[in-house]
Amino acid sequence: MSGRRVVITGVASQWGAELARRLERDPSIEYLAGIDDAPPAVELERTDFIEADIRSPLLSRLLPGTGAETIVHCGIRWFPEPGKPSRVLHDVNVIGTLQLLAACERTETLRSLVVRGSAAIYGCEGPAPCFFTEEMARRLPLRTRFQRDASELEAYIDNFARRHAEIVCCILRYQPEIGPGLDSPLVRYLSLPVVPTQLGFDPRLQLVHVEDAAGALEAATRNPARGPVNVAPSGAISLSRILRLARRPFVPIPHPVFGPALERLGRRLGAGPLYGDGVRLLRYGRGVDNGRLRSDIGYEPRFDAVGAVRDFASATGSRRIGPSLHPGDLAGRLAGFGR
Amino acid sequence: MSAQPETESMRPPSAESVADFLRRMRVGIEDGLDPLTAAQRAATELPRTVRRALDRLSRRLQGEYYEDEWGFDEEFAEAVYPLFEFLYDVWWRVEVDDVRNVPSHGRALLVSNHAGSLFPFDASMILGAIMKEHPLPRWARFLVLDWAFVLPFISTFMKRVGGVPASTHNAARLLDQNELVMVFPEGAKGTGKQFSDRYRLQRFGRGGFVEVALRTGAPIVPVAVVGSEEIYPKLADARPLARLIGAPFAPVTPTFPWLGPLGLIPLPSKWRIAFCDPIDLSEHGPDAAADRRLLFDISEQVRETIQARLYESLVKRGSAFM
């Protein structure tokens, strides 16, 4: 990789900013630009910040001027944020991607396009295969708005890739992230003082550690593979074990009232509603196969599914104040005393 | 990994040791200790089995246990094993033929007939047969009807004891991990058949199990289970109810739903499980999986093997209940 010119859209997002920070350290990248509608929260040294809304046709005039060889699209939003209500999400995700692709058509220097997408395209069903591989997208009905959006924007990118065989289009399908210090609805859910779960369901989950999430994005930018690539840790872990490792007491509630209850509780405790397919994810879970990430992109995740949760638990557990009254500790002290 | 369930630590503590514990704890509190320290001091005198059970409980509550990527939890499976052991030994008096046909290591696909309308127990009894009678016992995984994974509790239970949703992807991945996989190609057609059709094999799906076996090079072991048909004799089907709850069928048996929850108790029929000679498919190679005709030929061969063995076992068993 020599003399690469990289443009990151959605650079104000956590992932875009982190990618820019990592690429800045690499002297072989001669030019780095970031596009977003607000400046990134972190200080970037040599990244050109271009203020533009990804939904505007202005992008088609801006992008060719940068002479970009690689475009990394981090602007897909998974959950509403202050100032970006859920109504806007569809616009940003689908129309934004369309505008970006239109701009890519005019950028003649373009060699590769990397998109940070979502594994929501596989859907969330009880009887789903335990580990989806990349060719199994859209096998199951897409039930939530976010799942349909994920599917729609991938369809546009597929179409673009078919017409431009010379451009490597890589779609990363991310499982939800977890990590100390990460601010996402799922992490806020796991940090509730008492975590509601769905009675009788214990989903298998794969949560990507923030470090692996950023690492995979960087690896894909440097070495993109054609087509979709799942980004997930190896293995899987059930929600009940996550909560036990994180020392969170949980109350099972009947699944039909889980969604509304969480919304109420979440608003009061500042956790916010779960994004996209979160409620279904916490009922049925989802597992994907990360074989392509390891072989084609060449990125080996540092944390497996259990390791990511352990790291999260050890970082959040130290914030606890007062004596630990966890039933597991009590039983352990009784069993271990005088040995 | 201990294959034999560890029943010693599961036994509840005797009344004396509990009384002893409480007495010592009271002495401790009277000495001016806080309750937690008093409990700790009293616990030092507890019998070893209780301490080990407490230790295990503590590990489980802290999430320090092993479950594999499919959600299979060996400790959980061992904990529920005694219930199935009772059904196996006392209730259904299972007899087993040729259990050595199950390979003691490496991948293999067990293909069995399927019956027992309300709750098909045949998977658990085949599992029990391998765990109890095989010289090298091992846990088998089994493919479960999709519908079970939509239901609360049942989906969680199935996952923890080694069930996965019925899909060729899951079966192929499990076999690639050198597991023992159990499939029931008749599916809901097998469990939902009328009592008058008992031990008559239904259509074997689309032959997906042969495709998986060919692709992964796993031998097929046909299994014939006799006795499962009589546990819940299905006399009629409440179709509107089935449609309402999305179930493949809603059985009416002589006791269910007439006796309410009591109707869920299976009848104590006599069981006989026969493992047939393994069918080695490695000569065909993985590319043969695309050959439809070969798939149907092998599928039919397996089906006939099981059907013949069923008749043989029925004669050997004699009376259904005595």
XYZ file of C-alpha atoms in Angstrom:
661
model
C 0.000 0.000 0.000
C 1.763 3.106 -1.167
C 0.545 6.643 -1.600
C -3.009 5.955 -0.650
C -5.558 8.720 -0.508
C -8.308 7.843 1.942
C -11.620 9.599 2.569
C -13.724 8.689 5.592
C -17.395 9.600 5.571
C -19.056 9.822 8.957
C -15.760 10.849 10.545
C -17.536 12.397 13.528
C -18.800 9.002 14.610
C -16.735 7.086 17.124
C -15.621 4.539 14.535
C -14.797 7.082 11.839
C -12.718 9.165 14.249
C -10.888 6.126 15.593
C -10.077 4.952 12.061
C -8.759 8.409 11.140
C -6.611 8.444 14.281
C -5.137 5.044 13.398
C -4.496 5.898 9.743
C -2.851 9.227 10.620
C -0.006 7.332 12.245
C 0.725 5.545 8.975
C 3.179 7.561 6.844
C 2.337 5.563 3.699
C -1.055 7.249 3.580
C -0.395 10.532 1.862
C -3.790 12.157 2.155
C -6.599 11.687 4.649
C -9.935 13.485 4.637
C -13.047 13.175 6.739
C -16.569 14.152 5.753
C -19.402 14.701 8.211
C -21.966 17.276 9.168
C -20.194 18.047 12.454
C -16.506 18.030 13.391
C -15.221 14.934 15.211
C -15.028 15.091 18.991
C -11.355 14.094 19.070
C -8.500 16.245 17.809
C -7.198 14.944 14.477
C -3.800 16.083 13.305
C -3.579 15.806 9.549
C -7.078 14.803 8.550
C -8.769 17.340 6.295
C -12.210 17.910 7.699
C -14.853 18.626 5.083
C -18.164 19.730 6.491
C -20.978 18.323 4.373
C -24.198 16.470 4.933
C -23.977 13.016 3.429
C -27.563 13.312 2.223
C -26.882 16.361 0.055
C -26.031 16.222 -3.672
C -23.090 18.476 -2.826
C -21.149 15.273 -2.140
C -20.977 14.515 -5.876
C -19.037 17.721 -6.413
C -16.794 17.414 -3.355
C -15.672 13.832 -3.566
C -14.047 13.778 -7.043
C -11.928 16.768 -5.995
C -10.278 14.826 -3.197
C -8.825 12.263 -5.595
C -9.833 9.538 -3.188
C -8.604 6.014 -3.855
C -10.281 4.477 -0.850
C -13.578 5.589 0.639
C -14.596 4.246 4.035
C -18.238 4.792 4.867
C -18.765 4.930 8.639
C -21.897 7.033 8.445
C -24.439 4.286 8.959
C -26.224 4.893 12.223
C -27.592 2.023 14.240
C -29.562 3.908 16.835
C -31.137 7.328 17.353
C -29.095 9.955 19.153
C -29.917 13.375 20.496
C -30.565 15.535 17.453
C -30.910 12.465 15.256
C -34.298 10.915 15.958
C -35.279 7.576 14.489
C -37.114 9.307 11.624
C -33.821 10.679 10.377
C -32.040 7.296 10.590
C -33.601 5.914 7.439
C -32.661 9.066 5.553
C -29.086 9.031 6.748
C -28.631 5.297 6.204
C -30.359 4.715 2.882
C -30.461 8.098 1.130
C -27.011 8.943 2.453
C -25.583 5.732 1.022
C -27.296 6.428 -2.308
C -25.768 9.921 -2.491
C -22.391 8.491 -1.596
C -22.619 5.889 -4.359
C -23.637 8.592 -6.839
C -20.546 10.556 -5.794
C -18.411 7.419 -6.124
C -19.552 7.047 -9.736
C -17.880 10.361 -10.535
C -14.700 9.728 -8.573
C -12.484 8.205 -11.226
C -9.553 7.606 -8.916
C -11.596 5.285 -6.694
C -10.138 1.798 -6.152
C -11.987 0.511 -3.131
C -15.080 1.230 -1.062
C -15.446 -0.079 2.485
C -18.820 0.179 4.203
C -19.414 -0.345 7.894
C -22.761 -2.183 7.749
C -24.667 -4.386 10.134
C -25.336 -8.075 10.668
C -28.987 -7.077 11.133
C -29.411 -8.092 7.493
C -29.563 -11.718 8.650
C -32.617 -10.993 10.769
C -33.291 -12.339 14.238
C -35.311 -15.534 14.447
C -35.544 -18.413 16.862
C -35.079 -21.165 14.281
C -32.276 -19.370 12.427
C -29.027 -21.200 11.686
C -26.666 -20.777 14.633
C -23.860 -19.288 12.530
C -24.716 -17.306 9.434
C -22.183 -17.246 6.642
C -22.033 -14.320 4.236
C -24.134 -15.855 1.466
C -27.061 -16.451 3.827
C -28.310 -12.838 3.919
C -32.036 -12.168 3.584
C -32.941 -15.827 4.112
C -35.226 -14.829 6.967
C -37.964 -12.214 7.021
C -36.715 -8.729 7.860
C -39.027 -7.512 10.572
C -37.711 -4.200 11.820
C -37.067 -0.901 10.086
C -33.366 -1.142 10.742
C -33.123 -4.661 9.309
C -34.881 -3.520 6.146
C -32.622 -0.471 5.899
C -29.524 -2.647 6.264
C -30.811 -4.892 3.511
C -31.756 -2.003 1.216
C -28.448 -0.210 1.419
C -26.559 -3.434 0.796
C -28.664 -3.995 -2.287
C -27.553 -0.574 -3.634
C -23.928 -1.362 -2.925
C -24.234 -4.783 -4.586
C -25.674 -3.096 -7.627
C -22.840 -0.561 -7.676
C -20.243 -3.297 -7.306
C -21.703 -5.227 -10.210
C -21.466 -2.226 -12.522
C -17.939 -1.303 -11.430
C -15.905 -4.487 -11.435
C -12.659 -2.496 -11.070
C -13.698 -1.142 -7.650
C -13.414 -3.473 -4.663
C -16.592 -3.039 -2.611
C -16.367 -4.480 0.877
C -19.345 -4.489 3.215
C -18.552 -5.222 6.830
C -21.456 -6.768 8.687
C -20.925 -5.854 12.324
C -22.437 -7.568 15.293
C -23.203 -5.104 18.130
C -20.158 -3.724 19.922
C -19.304 -3.910 23.579
C -16.526 -2.360 25.534
C -15.629 -0.279 28.545
C -16.379 3.346 27.843
C -18.516 2.654 24.794
C -21.780 4.556 24.754
C -24.392 2.471 22.969
C -27.912 1.413 23.900
C -26.833 -2.197 24.377
C -24.014 -1.237 26.745
C -26.370 1.068 28.630
C -28.838 -1.813 28.825
C -26.167 -4.094 30.281
C -25.243 -1.394 32.796
C -28.744 -0.972 34.230
C -28.801 -1.551 38.005
C -31.301 -4.349 37.467
C -31.409 -5.755 33.979
C -34.764 -6.946 32.611
C -34.589 -10.066 30.450
C -37.250 -11.959 28.529
C -38.752 -14.780 30.547
C -37.807 -18.190 29.200
C -35.414 -16.888 26.548
C -31.658 -16.955 26.758
C -30.243 -15.696 23.453
C -26.790 -16.567 22.153
C -24.981 -13.337 21.399
C -21.741 -12.241 19.843
C -20.565 -8.823 20.966
C -17.575 -7.299 19.216
C -15.026 -5.735 21.525
C -14.449 -2.056 20.621
C -10.804 -2.764 19.940
C -11.661 -5.532 17.492
C -14.345 -3.334 15.925
C -11.780 -0.629 15.190
C -9.091 -3.157 14.283
C -11.297 -4.943 11.765
C -12.247 -1.647 10.151
C -8.605 -0.649 9.831
C -7.649 -4.073 8.452
C -10.478 -3.911 5.901
C -9.376 -0.424 4.821
C -5.873 -1.686 4.188
C -6.856 -4.981 2.654
C -10.460 -4.910 1.427
C -12.114 -8.102 0.212
C -14.865 -8.203 -2.364
C -18.395 -8.615 -1.034
C -19.775 -8.900 2.476
C -17.621 -9.871 5.463
C -18.966 -10.674 8.919
C -17.296 -8.913 11.824
C -17.803 -10.891 15.015
C -15.777 -12.591 17.698
C -15.318 -16.361 17.566
C -17.781 -18.407 19.586
C -20.917 -17.141 21.267
C -22.134 -16.449 24.779
C -25.601 -16.551 26.257
C -27.167 -13.442 27.758
C -27.584 -15.027 31.192
C -23.873 -15.742 31.344
C -23.039 -12.205 30.207
C -25.113 -10.788 33.056
C -23.555 -13.158 35.556
C -20.037 -12.320 34.442
C -20.895 -8.613 34.609
C -22.410 -9.125 38.072
C -25.752 -7.673 37.034
C -28.875 -8.860 38.828
C -31.611 -9.575 36.307
C -35.380 -9.883 36.392
C -37.074 -11.974 33.738
C -40.305 -10.425 32.482
C -42.762 -11.926 29.949
C -41.527 -11.231 26.441
C -44.615 -9.438 25.079
C -44.155 -6.618 27.611
C -40.364 -6.562 27.440
C -40.086 -3.943 24.698
C -42.470 -1.374 26.233
C -41.135 -1.985 29.749
C -37.569 -1.430 28.667
C -38.535 1.780 26.905
C -40.185 3.108 30.063
C -37.458 1.969 32.403
C -34.768 3.060 30.006
C -36.092 6.585 29.704
C -36.252 6.967 33.459
C -32.756 5.594 34.022
C -31.216 7.297 31.046
C -30.564 4.123 29.109
C -32.665 5.101 26.125
C -34.606 2.699 23.956
C -32.850 -0.200 22.289
C -31.963 0.417 18.692
C -33.130 -1.349 15.581
C -33.565 -5.001 16.213
C -32.430 -4.905 19.833
C -35.567 -6.372 21.362
C -35.569 -9.279 18.940
C -31.834 -9.695 19.384
C -32.312 -10.043 23.136
C -34.991 -12.684 22.549
C -33.523 -14.916 19.854
C -29.902 -13.832 19.550
C -27.822 -14.117 16.428
C -24.545 -15.799 15.566
C -22.407 -15.266 12.515
C -19.376 -17.074 11.186
C -16.228 -14.910 11.146
C -14.228 -17.156 8.795
C -13.993 -14.568 5.992
C -12.782 -11.854 8.349
C -9.912 -14.073 9.421
C -8.969 -15.552 6.063
C -9.819 -12.854 3.468
C -9.281 -9.643 5.441
C -6.588 -11.293 7.532
C -7.756 -9.900 10.842
C -7.702 -12.207 13.851
C -10.007 -10.848 16.604
C -8.145 -10.324 19.872
C -11.140 -11.192 22.027
C -13.490 -14.128 21.612
C -17.150 -13.819 22.595
C -16.463 -14.623 26.250
C -13.259 -12.594 26.380
C -14.997 -9.446 25.142
C -17.584 -9.732 27.912
C -14.949 -10.480 30.549
C -13.002 -7.391 29.565
C -16.167 -5.306 29.729
C -17.079 -6.806 33.102
C -13.670 -6.222 34.661
C -13.646 -2.592 33.553
C -17.164 -1.798 34.748
C -16.949 -3.940 37.879
C -14.231 -1.783 39.405
C -16.635 1.133 39.517
C -18.725 -0.637 42.152
C -18.956 0.978 45.573
C -19.816 -0.721 48.847
C -19.483 -4.360 49.809
C -20.352 -6.977 47.241
C -23.541 -8.766 48.141
C -23.680 -10.909 45.042
C -25.203 -14.318 45.858
C -22.372 -16.008 43.964
C -19.807 -14.321 46.232
C -21.653 -15.400 49.359
C -21.851 -19.011 48.244
C -18.200 -18.891 47.218
C -17.109 -17.553 50.605
C -19.063 -20.240 52.409
C -17.586 -22.951 50.225
C -14.048 -21.669 50.260
C -13.650 -20.767 53.910
C -11.193 -22.807 55.960
C -9.769 -24.735 53.034
C -14.547 -33.940 31.175
C -16.338 -36.494 33.251
C -18.936 -38.259 31.215
C -20.652 -39.877 34.150
C -22.885 -37.366 35.908
C -21.530 -36.435 39.264
C -24.444 -37.305 41.494
C -22.557 -37.144 44.769
C -22.459 -33.379 45.004
C -26.036 -33.014 43.832
C -27.487 -34.854 46.816
C -29.265 -32.515 49.234
C -27.563 -32.139 52.624
C -28.974 -34.215 55.464
C -31.171 -32.576 58.106
C -28.515 -33.105 60.782
C -25.847 -31.156 58.951
C -28.264 -28.271 58.354
C -29.219 -28.210 62.046
C -25.559 -28.445 62.950
C -24.760 -25.504 60.691
C -27.537 -23.358 62.170
C -26.505 -24.206 65.730
C -22.893 -23.248 65.096
C -24.016 -20.055 63.396
C -26.077 -19.106 66.459
C -23.084 -19.699 68.700
C -21.069 -17.455 66.433
C -23.634 -14.644 66.570
C -23.853 -14.945 70.337
C -20.072 -14.515 70.417
C -20.640 -11.116 68.850
C -19.751 -11.843 65.212
C -21.702 -10.329 62.329
C -23.955 -12.836 60.501
C -21.699 -13.193 57.451
C -18.587 -14.072 59.432
C -20.625 -16.362 61.663
C -21.963 -18.164 58.619
C -18.457 -18.499 57.253
C -17.153 -19.941 60.474
C -20.053 -22.377 60.701
C -19.510 -23.427 57.106
C -16.027 -24.764 57.840
C -17.622 -27.740 59.568
C -19.988 -28.562 56.699
C -19.550 -31.924 55.008
C -17.395 -31.928 51.891
C -20.281 -32.724 49.544
C -22.168 -29.623 50.673
C -19.098 -27.470 50.336
C -18.563 -28.761 46.823
C -22.199 -28.067 45.902
C -21.829 -24.532 47.273
C -18.655 -24.104 45.290
C -20.395 -25.180 42.113
C -23.345 -22.895 42.834
C -20.983 -19.999 43.384
C -19.197 -20.638 40.101
C -22.489 -20.839 38.209
C -23.818 -17.630 39.713
C -20.638 -15.815 38.763
C -20.840 -17.080 35.197
C -17.691 -19.173 35.622
C -18.810 -22.225 33.729
C -18.302 -23.542 30.249
C -20.846 -23.440 27.475
C -19.847 -23.999 23.899
C -20.668 -21.796 20.925
C -23.986 -23.608 20.407
C -25.156 -22.902 23.944
C -24.607 -26.510 25.075
C -23.921 -26.521 28.812
C -22.528 -29.842 29.989
C -23.063 -29.133 33.677
C -26.691 -28.324 33.027
C -27.110 -31.504 30.993
C -25.590 -33.501 33.865
C -27.930 -31.849 36.346
C -31.093 -32.835 34.446
C -29.710 -36.274 33.572
C -31.139 -38.079 36.659
C -34.709 -37.316 35.563
C -34.112 -38.890 32.184
C -32.231 -41.739 33.830
C -35.364 -42.507 35.830
C -37.483 -42.543 32.681
C -34.879 -44.729 30.999
C -34.444 -47.330 33.746
C -37.761 -47.470 35.536
C -40.472 -45.981 33.399
C -39.610 -47.299 29.947
C -37.144 -50.108 30.820
C -35.085 -49.364 27.708
C -33.171 -52.214 26.093
C -30.389 -51.473 23.661
C -28.987 -53.489 20.749
C -25.551 -52.998 19.168
C -24.639 -49.687 20.813
C -21.058 -50.269 19.664
C -22.130 -49.243 16.166
C -21.884 -45.666 17.439
C -18.286 -44.548 16.831
C -16.533 -43.652 20.075
C -14.786 -40.656 18.533
C -15.040 -38.547 15.416
C -18.042 -37.380 13.478
C -21.113 -39.477 12.784
C -24.718 -38.861 11.851
C -27.343 -40.835 13.754
C -30.558 -41.103 11.741
C -33.626 -42.267 13.609
C -37.363 -42.669 13.316
C -39.358 -40.055 15.182
C -42.468 -40.479 17.323
C -44.198 -39.349 20.504
C -46.726 -36.733 19.585
C -46.815 -34.416 22.613
C -43.152 -34.420 23.497
C -40.831 -36.651 21.476
C -38.583 -38.284 24.049
C -36.712 -40.431 21.529
C -33.733 -38.063 21.271
C -33.220 -38.080 25.033
C -33.476 -41.877 25.214
C -30.965 -42.390 22.378
C -28.708 -39.971 24.242
C -29.252 -42.004 27.405
C -28.483 -45.248 25.589
C -25.127 -43.881 24.421
C -24.302 -42.409 27.834
C -25.232 -45.532 29.783
C -24.423 -48.486 27.555
C -21.562 -47.324 25.352
C -18.045 -48.237 26.527
C -16.926 -44.677 25.718
C -19.939 -42.488 26.490
C -20.262 -39.113 24.787
C -22.914 -36.437 24.461
C -24.706 -36.313 21.131
C -26.196 -33.177 19.589
C -29.587 -33.261 17.967
C -31.532 -31.208 15.468
C -34.832 -29.938 16.829
C -37.982 -28.881 15.007
C -37.746 -25.140 14.264
C -40.935 -24.328 16.089
C -39.412 -25.301 19.449
C -36.982 -22.404 19.164
C -39.753 -19.811 19.107
C -41.112 -20.977 22.455
C -39.891 -19.630 25.773
C -38.290 -22.124 28.203
C -38.316 -24.963 25.682
C -35.913 -23.126 23.387
C -33.555 -22.406 26.277
C -33.755 -25.956 27.601
C -33.124 -27.508 24.190
C -30.123 -25.286 23.598
C -28.537 -26.133 26.945
C -28.840 -29.905 26.514
C -27.405 -29.919 23.010
C -30.281 -29.192 20.628
C -29.869 -26.901 17.622
C -32.492 -25.652 15.124
C -32.958 -28.118 12.289
C -30.890 -26.763 9.423
C -28.318 -28.378 7.179
C -25.916 -25.523 7.986
C -25.995 -26.362 11.672
C -25.618 -30.096 11.050
C -22.666 -29.573 8.700
C -20.879 -27.247 11.131
C -21.389 -29.655 14.038
C -20.072 -32.574 11.985
C -17.064 -30.513 10.933
C -16.361 -30.110 14.646
C -16.355 -33.934 14.892
C -19.532 -34.131 16.933
C -22.095 -36.891 17.077
C -25.257 -35.498 15.492
C -28.749 -36.957 15.720
C -31.345 -36.216 13.059
C -34.954 -37.223 12.581
C -35.642 -36.867 8.858
C -39.345 -37.578 9.286
C -39.665 -34.378 11.302
C -43.128 -33.284 12.362
C -44.682 -35.818 9.984
C -43.223 -38.575 12.150
C -44.269 -37.198 15.522
C -47.675 -36.102 14.263
C -48.831 -39.376 12.740
C -51.915 -41.175 14.012
C -51.602 -44.069 16.445
C -52.907 -46.419 13.764
C -49.862 -45.543 11.602
C -47.347 -46.399 14.316
C -43.951 -47.714 13.231
C -44.685 -46.870 9.613
C -41.938 -44.526 8.506
C -43.057 -41.329 6.819
C -41.302 -39.586 3.932
C -37.680 -38.735 4.718
C -37.774 -35.010 4.023
C -35.764 -33.928 1.004
C -32.759 -36.072 1.799
C -30.887 -33.135 3.330
C -29.282 -35.401 5.923
C -27.582 -37.467 3.206
C -26.296 -34.283 1.583
C -24.725 -33.209 4.873
C -23.219 -36.643 5.474
C -21.708 -36.706 1.982
C -20.333 -33.183 2.256
C -18.702 -33.789 5.626
C -17.714 -37.422 5.026
C -19.555 -38.561 8.131
C -20.828 -42.158 8.376
C -24.575 -42.623 8.816
C -25.744 -44.826 11.690
C -29.426 -45.744 11.281
C -31.255 -46.052 14.593
C -34.581 -47.841 15.127
C -36.506 -46.829 18.235
C -39.401 -48.990 19.405
C -41.638 -47.861 22.252
C -41.797 -44.163 21.510
C -45.036 -44.544 19.560
C -47.001 -45.731 22.577
C -46.072 -42.989 25.062
C -48.681 -40.508 23.799
C -50.973 -42.363 21.372
C -52.323 -39.668 19.079
C -55.975 -40.338 18.344
C -56.993 -37.041 16.776
C -55.640 -33.668 15.789
C -57.109 -30.369 17.014
C -56.271 -28.527 13.817
C -57.817 -25.127 14.617
C -55.878 -25.008 17.882
C -52.666 -25.955 16.086
C -53.216 -23.163 13.581
C -53.940 -20.712 16.371
C -50.672 -21.297 18.216
C -48.626 -21.904 15.077
C -47.831 -25.517 15.989
C -47.423 -28.182 13.307
C -50.169 -30.245 14.985
C -52.098 -30.394 18.265
C -52.472 -33.995 19.421
C -55.405 -35.451 21.330
C -54.418 -38.578 23.274
C -56.467 -40.830 25.578
C -55.298 -38.714 28.532
C -54.512 -35.316 27.009
C -56.099 -32.791 27.300
C -58.787 -34.627 29.277
C -56.764 -35.057 32.488
C -55.118 -31.647 32.287
C -51.451 -31.629 33.313
C -51.731 -35.292 34.353
C -52.280 -36.065 30.684
C -48.676 -34.987 30.067
C -47.399 -38.079 31.903
C -46.265 -40.468 29.181
C -47.543 -44.044 29.198
C -44.999 -46.595 30.497
C -44.420 -48.527 27.298
C -41.423 -50.810 26.847
C -38.622 -49.459 24.686
C -36.011 -51.060 22.519
C -33.354 -49.025 20.733
C -31.343 -50.697 17.983
C -28.247 -49.141 16.384
C -27.707 -50.533 12.869
C -24.389 -50.996 11.069
C -22.808 -47.674 10.038
C -23.063 -46.753 6.361
C -19.750 -45.379 5.162
C -20.188 -42.770 2.433
C -16.566 -41.673 2.063
C -16.201 -43.540 -1.266
C -18.554 -41.029 -2.941
C -16.582 -37.906 -1.974
C -17.979 -34.495 -1.055
C -18.867 -33.569 -4.650
C -21.470 -36.321 -4.772
C -23.651 -34.128 -2.542
C -24.937 -32.416 -5.683
C -26.186 -35.703 -7.164
C -29.931 -35.754 -6.442
C -30.382 -39.354 -7.502
C -27.639 -40.607 -5.234
C -29.173 -38.635 -2.364
C -32.544 -40.267 -2.852
C -30.994 -43.727 -3.263
C -29.060 -43.462 -0.005
C -31.995 -41.850 1.777
C -34.202 -44.749 0.684
C -31.576 -47.285 1.727
C -31.406 -45.748 5.231
C -35.174 -45.637 5.441
C -35.519 -49.308 4.512
C -32.819 -50.293 6.985
C -34.637 -48.535 9.815
C -38.036 -49.910 8.773
C -36.747 -53.495 8.659
C -35.030 -53.094 12.017
C -38.218 -51.628 13.512
C -40.206 -54.750 12.592
C -37.439 -56.940 13.969
C -37.343 -55.025 17.269
C -41.140 -55.048 17.551
C -41.123 -58.841 17.436
C -38.281 -59.005 19.984
C -40.054 -56.631 22.333
C -43.320 -58.555 22.379
C -46.048 -56.896 24.415
C -46.014 -53.088 24.317
C -46.422 -52.406 28.015
C -45.529 -55.542 29.989
